[in-house]
């Protein structure tokens, strides 16, 4: 297969992933289609150095967010707000975990992620994941998450999607939690899904 054809296939695959992600975020797919469209197999490393896969999402409700530890605004704000969500939910938050997946494997080593997630202002039940560039890319594609390195040198940034996915205790997609929703509404949506049970397909 020629390079031109391979490049075209890659562009079409990226376009399909972006369109699917937009459809999910806008809610234009039916519940079953949305649940099937987001998530999938991945293998990453957590902040303790242990290799984990998609089963890390099972058994608890999971708020899955893609970001990076050098992120100046969106990432810490999202994690600060998820800590507030835990507070607002009280005992119900015991079945909720926040999963931070790095899209900056170049700088976000296990040690860097471990130090980052120790922030006392972040959620109490916070899992930090990183991996090789290939592993991170595979996970991002499974969740239709856009990210791209911006700039050069040690202080480069990473442009990335800012939304959070709520996944059920079965590891299945439930709904999108937009960045600008606010802790009160995020908590309300998660509690709505919890009332529907582990087979919830919306919130």
Coordinates of C-alpha atoms in Angstrom, one line a residue:
X1 CA 0.0 0.0 0.0
X2 CA 1.4 3.4 -1.0
X3 CA 2.2 6.1 1.5
X4 CA -0.4 8.3 0.0
X5 CA -3.1 5.7 0.5
X6 CA -1.9 5.1 4.1
X7 CA -2.0 8.8 4.8
X8 CA -5.6 9.0 3.5
X9 CA -6.7 6.0 5.6
X10 CA -5.1 7.7 8.7
X11 CA -6.9 11.0 8.0
X12 CA -10.2 9.2 7.4
X13 CA -9.8 7.2 10.7
X14 CA -9.1 10.4 12.6
X15 CA -12.1 12.2 11.1
X16 CA -14.3 9.3 12.0
X17 CA -13.0 9.3 15.6
X18 CA -13.6 13.0 15.9
X19 CA -17.1 12.9 14.4
X20 CA -18.0 10.0 16.7
X21 CA -16.7 11.9 19.7
X22 CA -18.7 15.0 18.7
X23 CA -21.8 12.9 18.3
X24 CA -21.4 11.4 21.7
X25 CA -20.9 14.8 23.4
X26 CA -23.9 16.3 21.6
X27 CA -26.0 13.3 22.5
X28 CA -27.2 12.7 18.9
X29 CA -26.6 8.9 19.2
X30 CA -29.1 6.6 20.9
X31 CA -28.3 5.3 24.4
X32 CA -27.1 1.9 23.2
X33 CA -25.0 3.5 20.4
X34 CA -23.4 5.9 22.7
X35 CA -22.6 3.2 25.3
X36 CA -20.9 1.2 22.6
X37 CA -19.1 4.2 21.0
X38 CA -17.0 5.2 24.0
X39 CA -14.4 3.1 25.8
X40 CA -12.6 -0.1 25.1
X41 CA -9.4 -2.1 25.8
X42 CA -6.3 -0.3 27.0
X43 CA -3.2 -1.1 29.0
X44 CA -1.5 1.7 31.1
X45 CA 0.5 2.0 34.3
X46 CA -0.9 3.6 37.5
X47 CA 0.9 5.8 40.0
X48 CA 2.2 2.8 41.9
X49 CA 3.9 1.4 38.8
X50 CA 1.3 -1.4 38.4
X51 CA 0.1 -2.3 34.9
X52 CA -3.7 -1.9 34.7
X53 CA -6.2 -2.3 31.9
X54 CA -9.9 -1.4 31.4
X55 CA -10.9 -3.5 34.3
X56 CA -9.7 -0.7 36.6
X57 CA -13.0 0.9 35.8
X58 CA -15.1 -2.0 37.0
X59 CA -16.7 -2.1 40.5
X60 CA -17.0 1.7 40.9
X61 CA -18.4 4.6 39.0
X62 CA -15.5 6.3 37.3
X63 CA -15.1 9.9 36.1
X64 CA -12.5 9.5 33.4
X65 CA -10.5 12.6 32.3
X66 CA -7.6 12.9 29.9
X67 CA -5.0 15.6 30.7
X68 CA -1.3 16.2 31.7
X69 CA 0.5 17.1 34.9
X70 CA 2.0 20.3 33.4
X71 CA -1.5 21.6 32.4
X72 CA -1.8 25.1 33.7
X73 CA -5.6 25.4 34.0
X74 CA -8.2 22.9 32.7
X75 CA -6.6 19.8 34.4
X76 CA -6.2 21.1 37.9
X77 CA -9.5 22.9 37.7
X78 CA -11.3 19.7 36.7
X79 CA -9.6 17.8 39.5
X80 CA -10.4 20.5 42.1
X81 CA -14.0 20.4 41.0
X82 CA -14.1 16.6 41.2
X83 CA -12.9 16.9 44.8
X84 CA -15.8 19.3 45.4
X85 CA -18.2 16.7 43.8
X86 CA -17.0 14.1 46.3
X87 CA -17.7 16.5 49.1
X88 CA -21.2 17.3 47.8
X89 CA -22.1 13.7 47.3
X90 CA -21.1 12.7 50.8
X91 CA -21.2 8.9 51.5
X92 CA -22.4 8.3 47.9
X93 CA -18.9 9.3 46.7
X94 CA -17.6 6.1 48.3
X95 CA -18.5 4.3 45.1
X96 CA -17.0 7.0 42.8
X97 CA -13.4 7.2 41.6
X98 CA -11.7 9.8 39.4
X99 CA -9.3 8.4 36.7
X100 CA -6.7 10.8 35.3
X101 CA -5.1 9.6 32.1
X102 CA -2.0 11.5 30.9
X103 CA -1.7 12.5 27.3
X104 CA 1.9 13.6 27.8
X105 CA 3.8 10.3 28.1
X106 CA 7.1 12.1 27.3
X107 CA 7.1 14.0 30.6
X108 CA 4.5 12.2 32.7
X109 CA 6.5 9.3 34.1
X110 CA 5.1 7.1 36.8
X111 CA 7.0 9.2 39.4
X112 CA 5.7 12.4 38.0
X113 CA 2.1 11.2 37.9
X114 CA 2.4 9.8 41.5
X115 CA 3.6 13.2 42.8
X116 CA 0.8 15.0 40.9
X117 CA -2.1 12.9 42.2
X118 CA -1.0 13.3 45.8
X119 CA -2.3 16.9 45.8
X120 CA -4.6 17.2 48.9
X121 CA -6.9 19.4 46.9
X122 CA -7.6 16.7 44.4
X123 CA -10.2 13.9 44.8
X124 CA -9.5 11.4 47.6
X125 CA -10.1 8.5 45.3
X126 CA -7.9 9.5 42.3
X127 CA -6.1 7.1 40.0
X128 CA -3.4 8.5 37.8
X129 CA -2.5 6.5 34.6
X130 CA 0.3 6.9 32.1
X131 CA 2.1 4.7 29.6
X132 CA 4.1 4.6 26.4
X133 CA 3.1 6.9 23.5
X134 CA 1.5 4.0 21.8
X135 CA -0.5 2.9 24.9
X136 CA -1.7 6.5 25.6
X137 CA -2.7 6.9 21.9
X138 CA -4.7 3.6 22.0
X139 CA -6.5 4.7 25.1
X140 CA -7.3 8.2 23.7
X141 CA -8.6 6.7 20.5
X142 CA -10.9 4.3 22.4
X143 CA -12.4 7.3 24.2
X144 CA -12.4 9.6 21.1
X145 CA -10.2 12.1 22.9
X146 CA -8.2 14.6 20.8
X147 CA -4.8 15.7 22.0
X148 CA -1.8 17.3 20.3
X149 CA 1.6 18.5 21.4
X150 CA 2.0 22.3 21.0
X151 CA 5.3 24.0 21.0
X152 CA 8.9 22.9 21.5
X153 CA 11.3 22.8 24.3
X154 CA 10.8 21.6 27.9
X155 CA 7.8 23.9 28.5
X156 CA 5.7 22.7 25.6
X157 CA 1.9 22.4 26.1
X158 CA -0.5 19.7 25.0
X159 CA -3.8 20.7 23.5
X160 CA -6.5 18.3 24.5
X161 CA -10.2 17.7 25.0
X162 CA -11.5 19.1 28.3
X163 CA -14.6 16.9 29.0
X164 CA -14.9 14.0 31.5
X165 CA -16.6 10.7 30.8
X166 CA -18.8 9.0 33.4
X167 CA -18.4 5.2 33.2
X168 CA -20.6 2.7 35.1
X169 CA -19.3 0.0 37.5
X170 CA -19.5 -2.3 34.5
X171 CA -16.9 -0.2 32.8
X172 CA -19.4 1.1 30.2
X173 CA -20.0 4.7 29.1
X174 CA -22.9 6.5 30.7
X175 CA -22.6 10.2 29.8
X176 CA -20.3 13.2 29.2
X177 CA -19.6 15.7 32.0
X178 CA -18.7 19.0 30.3
X179 CA -15.9 21.1 31.6
X180 CA -18.0 24.1 32.4
X181 CA -20.9 22.2 34.1
X182 CA -19.9 23.0 37.6
X183 CA -19.6 20.7 40.7
X184 CA -23.2 20.9 41.7
X185 CA -24.6 19.8 38.3
X186 CA -21.8 17.2 37.9
X187 CA -22.8 15.7 41.3
X188 CA -26.5 15.7 40.4
X189 CA -25.8 13.9 37.1
X190 CA -23.7 11.3 38.7
X191 CA -26.3 10.7 41.4
X192 CA -29.0 10.4 38.7
X193 CA -26.9 7.7 37.0
X194 CA -26.3 5.9 40.4
X195 CA -30.1 5.8 41.0
X196 CA -30.5 4.1 37.6
X197 CA -28.0 1.5 38.6
X198 CA -25.0 -0.1 36.8
X199 CA -26.9 -0.5 33.5
X200 CA -27.4 3.3 33.3
X201 CA -27.0 4.7 29.8
X202 CA -27.5 8.4 30.5
X203 CA -27.4 10.9 33.4

